[in-house]
Amino acid sequence: SQTIHQWPATLVQPVGSPLSLECTVEGTSNPNLYWYRQAAGRGLQLLFYSVGIGQISSEVPQNLSASRPQDRQFILSSKKLLLSDSGFYLCAWTRTGGHDGYTFGSGTRLTVV
Amino acid sequence: AQRVTQPEKLLSVFKGAPVELKCNYSYSGSPELFWYVQYSRQRLQLLLRHISRESIKGFTADLNKGETSFHLKKPFAQEEDSAMYYCALRGQGAQKLVFGQGTRLTINP
């Protein structure tokens, strides 16, 4: 069966420090991968998605970037965090071209101080 | 542009009462629509898809293209239905889901 792992679960980082959040999927190949940010009252905002290795689509201009160095690995990064980067980040995957919904990871709560 | 609107941020009903969570969308083609649920301390998970025309945990949702709505309904609410609910849309051939703002449902005993 397929599983999705996301870590760390919580993270407290100072302003100006770098960020790296990792997401991996097991039990499938060539998944579509997604990074969302969940904010109270604003729902789920799509940040990046990837349909293949090295292919990244950015949905909103921001201080963050994403990379997909391997087929089942998706990384969310920042060189210098801002206070406004605080939030709950969710990784998700789905089969390429399917009608399935997403399967979400457990999320990372990022607090920038 | 694709947009999903959930007009109620909070909804509170009594156990045994009917529940309806509203979802309206804006999309010019034929969308795929989903409902997701997040119970306390659990992952966001798929509840149901319009394409499956299924009933999950007593919930149903019908796509109304004329009204561009996909409301989630349950005839008799249970306390374990308390959760955050998100409506989501995927356009034809699109790779991404667009989510609404979410509705927090509370079932009172």
CSV table of N, CA, C and O in Angstrom, one decimal, chain A residues 4-5 32 34 36 38-39 41-44 46 49 51 59 88 90 94 96-106, chain B residues 6 9 32 34 36 38 42-46 49 51-52 84 86-87 89-90 94-102 104:
chain,number,residue,atom,x,y,z
A,4,ILE,N,2.6,8.1,2.8
A,4,ILE,CA,3.3,9.4,2.6
A,4,ILE,C,3.8,9.8,3.9
A,4,ILE,O,3.1,9.8,5.0
A,5,HIS,N,5.1,10.3,3.9
A,5,HIS,CA,5.7,10.7,5.2
A,5,HIS,C,6.1,12.1,5.0
A,5,HIS,O,6.7,12.5,4.0
A,32,ASN,N,2.1,12.5,-8.7
A,32,ASN,CA,2.0,14.0,-8.6
A,32,ASN,C,2.2,14.4,-7.2
A,32,ASN,O,1.5,13.8,-6.3
A,34,TYR,N,2.4,17.6,-4.1
A,34,TYR,CA,1.9,19.0,-3.9
A,34,TYR,C,2.4,19.4,-2.5
A,34,TYR,O,2.5,18.7,-1.5
A,36,TYR,N,0.9,22.3,0.2
A,36,TYR,CA,-0.1,23.3,0.5
A,36,TYR,C,0.2,23.9,1.9
A,36,TYR,O,0.9,23.3,2.7
A,38,GLN,N,-1.9,25.5,5.1
A,38,GLN,CA,-3.3,25.6,5.7
A,38,GLN,C,-3.3,26.7,6.7
A,38,GLN,O,-2.5,26.7,7.7
A,39,ALA,N,-4.2,27.6,6.5
A,39,ALA,CA,-4.3,28.8,7.4
A,39,ALA,C,-5.7,28.9,7.9
A,39,ALA,O,-6.6,28.7,7.1
A,41,GLY,N,-9.2,30.0,8.5
A,41,GLY,CA,-10.1,31.0,7.8
A,41,GLY,C,-9.7,31.2,6.3
A,41,GLY,O,-10.4,31.9,5.6
A,42,ARG,N,-8.6,30.7,5.9
A,42,ARG,CA,-8.2,30.9,4.5
A,42,ARG,C,-8.0,29.5,3.8
A,42,ARG,O,-7.6,29.5,2.6
A,43,GLY,N,-8.4,28.5,4.4
A,43,GLY,CA,-8.4,27.2,3.7
A,43,GLY,C,-7.0,26.7,3.3
A,43,GLY,O,-6.0,27.0,4.0
A,44,LEU,N,-7.0,26.0,2.3
A,44,LEU,CA,-5.7,25.3,1.8
A,44,LEU,C,-5.2,26.1,0.6
A,44,LEU,O,-5.9,26.1,-0.4
A,46,LEU,N,-2.5,26.3,-2.4
A,46,LEU,CA,-1.5,25.5,-3.1
A,46,LEU,C,-0.3,26.4,-3.3
A,46,LEU,O,-0.4,27.5,-3.8
A,49,TYR,N,3.5,22.4,-7.1
A,49,TYR,CA,3.2,21.0,-7.4
A,49,TYR,C,4.2,20.5,-8.4
A,49,TYR,O,4.8,21.3,-9.1
A,51,VAL,N,4.8,17.2,-11.4
A,51,VAL,CA,4.4,16.1,-12.1
A,51,VAL,C,5.5,15.1,-12.5
A,51,VAL,O,5.3,14.1,-13.1
A,59,GLU,N,2.7,28.3,-7.6
A,59,GLU,CA,1.3,28.9,-7.7
A,59,GLU,C,1.3,30.3,-7.2
A,59,GLU,O,0.4,31.1,-7.6
A,88,PHE,N,0.9,26.0,8.8
A,88,PHE,CA,0.8,24.5,8.8
A,88,PHE,C,1.0,24.1,7.3
A,88,PHE,O,0.2,24.5,6.5
A,90,LEU,N,1.3,21.2,4.4
A,90,LEU,CA,0.9,19.9,4.1
A,90,LEU,C,1.4,19.4,2.7
A,90,LEU,O,1.4,20.2,1.8
A,94,THR,N,-1.0,12.3,-5.5
A,94,THR,CA,-2.1,11.6,-6.2
A,94,THR,C,-1.5,10.9,-7.4
A,94,THR,O,-0.4,11.2,-7.9
A,96,THR,N,-0.9,10.0,-11.2
A,96,THR,CA,-0.8,10.8,-12.4
A,96,THR,C,-2.0,10.5,-13.3
A,96,THR,O,-2.3,9.3,-13.6
A,97,GLY,N,-2.8,11.5,-13.7
A,97,GLY,CA,-3.9,11.3,-14.6
A,97,GLY,C,-5.1,10.6,-14.1
A,97,GLY,O,-6.1,10.4,-14.8
A,98,GLY,N,-5.1,10.3,-12.8
A,98,GLY,CA,-6.3,9.6,-12.2
A,98,GLY,C,-7.4,10.5,-11.7
A,98,GLY,O,-7.2,11.7,-11.8
A,99,HIS,N,-8.5,9.9,-11.3
A,99,HIS,CA,-9.6,10.7,-10.8
A,99,HIS,C,-9.6,10.6,-9.3
A,99,HIS,O,-10.6,11.0,-8.7
A,100,ASP,N,-8.5,10.1,-8.7
A,100,ASP,CA,-8.5,10.0,-7.3
A,100,ASP,C,-8.3,11.4,-6.7
A,100,ASP,O,-7.9,12.3,-7.3
A,101,GLY,N,-8.7,11.5,-5.4
A,101,GLY,CA,-8.4,12.7,-4.7
A,101,GLY,C,-6.9,12.6,-4.2
A,101,GLY,O,-6.2,11.7,-4.6
A,102,TYR,N,-6.6,13.5,-3.4
A,102,TYR,CA,-5.2,13.5,-2.8
A,102,TYR,C,-5.1,12.7,-1.6
A,102,TYR,O,-6.1,12.5,-0.8
A,103,THR,N,-3.9,12.2,-1.3
A,103,THR,CA,-3.6,11.6,0.0
A,103,THR,C,-2.6,12.6,0.7
A,103,THR,O,-1.6,12.9,0.1
A,104,PHE,N,-3.0,13.0,1.9
A,104,PHE,CA,-2.2,14.0,2.6
A,104,PHE,C,-1.3,13.4,3.6
A,104,PHE,O,-1.6,12.4,4.2
A,105,GLY,N,-0.2,14.1,3.8
A,105,GLY,CA,0.7,13.8,4.9
A,105,GLY,C,0.2,14.4,6.2
A,105,GLY,O,-0.9,15.0,6.2
A,106,SER,N,0.9,14.2,7.3
A,106,SER,CA,0.4,14.6,8.6
A,106,SER,C,0.7,16.1,8.9
A,106,SER,O,0.2,16.6,9.9
B,6,GLN,N,-17.0,28.3,0.4
B,6,GLN,CA,-17.8,27.7,1.5
B,6,GLN,C,-18.2,28.8,2.3
B,6,GLN,O,-17.4,29.4,3.1
B,9,LYS,N,-18.1,29.6,7.8
B,9,LYS,CA,-16.8,29.2,8.5
B,9,LYS,C,-17.1,28.2,9.6
B,9,LYS,O,-16.3,27.3,9.9
B,32,GLU,N,-14.3,18.2,-11.5
B,32,GLU,CA,-14.4,17.1,-10.5
B,32,GLU,C,-14.5,17.7,-9.2
B,32,GLU,O,-13.7,18.6,-8.9
B,34,PHE,N,-14.8,17.3,-4.8
B,34,PHE,CA,-14.5,16.4,-3.7
B,34,PHE,C,-14.9,17.1,-2.4
B,34,PHE,O,-14.9,18.3,-2.3
B,36,TYR,N,-13.3,16.9,1.6
B,36,TYR,CA,-12.3,16.4,2.5
B,36,TYR,C,-12.7,16.7,3.9
B,36,TYR,O,-13.4,17.7,4.1
B,38,GLN,N,-11.2,16.7,8.1
B,38,GLN,CA,-10.1,16.6,9.0
B,38,GLN,C,-10.7,16.6,10.4
B,38,GLN,O,-11.2,17.5,11.0
B,42,GLN,N,-6.1,14.4,13.4
B,42,GLN,CA,-5.9,13.4,12.3
B,42,GLN,C,-5.6,14.1,11.0
B,42,GLN,O,-5.7,15.3,10.9
B,43,ARG,N,-5.1,13.4,10.1
B,43,ARG,CA,-4.8,13.9,8.8
B,43,ARG,C,-6.0,14.3,8.0
B,43,ARG,O,-7.1,13.7,8.2
B,44,LEU,N,-5.8,15.3,7.1
B,44,LEU,CA,-6.9,15.6,6.1
B,44,LEU,C,-7.1,14.4,5.2
B,44,LEU,O,-6.1,13.8,4.7
B,45,GLN,N,-8.3,14.0,5.1
B,45,GLN,CA,-8.6,12.8,4.3
B,45,GLN,C,-9.8,13.0,3.4
B,45,GLN,O,-10.7,13.8,3.7
B,46,LEU,N,-9.8,12.2,2.3
B,46,LEU,CA,-10.9,12.3,1.3
B,46,LEU,C,-12.2,11.7,2.0
B,46,LEU,O,-12.1,10.6,2.5
B,49,ARG,N,-16.2,11.7,-3.4
B,49,ARG,CA,-16.0,12.3,-4.7
B,49,ARG,C,-17.3,12.3,-5.5
B,49,ARG,O,-18.1,11.3,-5.4
B,51,ILE,N,-17.8,12.0,-8.6
B,51,ILE,CA,-17.7,11.0,-9.7
B,51,ILE,C,-18.1,9.6,-9.2
B,51,ILE,O,-18.6,8.8,-10.0
B,52,SER,N,-18.0,9.4,-7.9
B,52,SER,CA,-18.3,8.0,-7.4
B,52,SER,C,-19.8,7.9,-7.0
B,52,SER,O,-20.3,6.8,-6.8
B,84,MET,N,-13.4,19.5,10.6
B,84,MET,CA,-13.3,20.6,9.6
B,84,MET,C,-13.5,19.9,8.3
B,84,MET,O,-12.9,18.9,8.0
B,86,TYR,N,-13.7,20.4,4.0
B,86,TYR,CA,-13.2,21.3,2.9
B,86,TYR,C,-13.8,20.7,1.6
B,86,TYR,O,-13.8,19.5,1.3
B,87,CYS,N,-14.3,21.6,0.8
B,87,CYS,CA,-14.8,21.3,-0.5
B,87,CYS,C,-13.6,21.6,-1.5
B,87,CYS,O,-12.9,22.6,-1.3
B,89,LEU,N,-12.2,21.4,-5.8
B,89,LEU,CA,-12.5,21.3,-7.3
B,89,LEU,C,-11.2,21.0,-8.1
B,89,LEU,O,-10.2,21.6,-7.8
B,90,ARG,N,-11.3,20.2,-9.1
B,90,ARG,CA,-10.3,20.0,-10.0
B,90,ARG,C,-10.9,20.2,-11.4
B,90,ARG,O,-11.9,19.5,-11.8
B,94,ALA,N,-6.8,19.1,-15.3
B,94,ALA,CA,-5.9,19.9,-14.4
B,94,ALA,C,-5.2,18.9,-13.5
B,94,ALA,O,-5.6,17.8,-13.2
B,95,GLN,N,-4.0,19.3,-13.0
B,95,GLN,CA,-3.2,18.5,-12.1
B,95,GLN,C,-3.4,18.9,-10.6
B,95,GLN,O,-2.9,18.2,-9.7
B,96,LYS,N,-4.2,19.9,-10.4
B,96,LYS,CA,-4.2,20.4,-9.0
B,96,LYS,C,-5.7,20.6,-8.5
B,96,LYS,O,-6.6,20.8,-9.3
B,97,LEU,N,-5.8,20.5,-7.2
B,97,LEU,CA,-7.1,20.8,-6.5
B,97,LEU,C,-7.1,22.2,-6.0
B,97,LEU,O,-6.1,22.7,-5.4
B,98,VAL,N,-8.3,22.8,-6.1
B,98,VAL,CA,-8.5,24.1,-5.5
B,98,VAL,C,-9.5,23.9,-4.4
B,98,VAL,O,-10.5,23.3,-4.6
B,99,PHE,N,-9.1,24.4,-3.2
B,99,PHE,CA,-9.9,24.2,-2.0
B,99,PHE,C,-10.7,25.4,-1.6
B,99,PHE,O,-10.2,26.5,-1.8
B,100,GLY,N,-11.8,25.1,-0.9
B,100,GLY,CA,-12.5,26.2,-0.3
B,100,GLY,C,-11.9,26.6,1.1
B,100,GLY,O,-10.9,26.0,1.5
B,101,GLN,N,-12.5,27.5,1.8
B,101,GLN,CA,-11.9,28.0,3.0
B,101,GLN,C,-12.2,27.1,4.2
B,101,GLN,O,-11.6,27.2,5.2
B,102,GLY,N,-13.1,26.1,4.0
B,102,GLY,CA,-13.4,25.2,5.0
B,102,GLY,C,-14.5,25.6,5.9
B,102,GLY,O,-14.8,26.8,6.1
B,104,ARG,N,-16.0,24.6,9.8
B,104,ARG,CA,-15.9,23.8,11.0
B,104,ARG,C,-17.3,23.4,11.5
B,104,ARG,O,-18.1,24.3,11.9
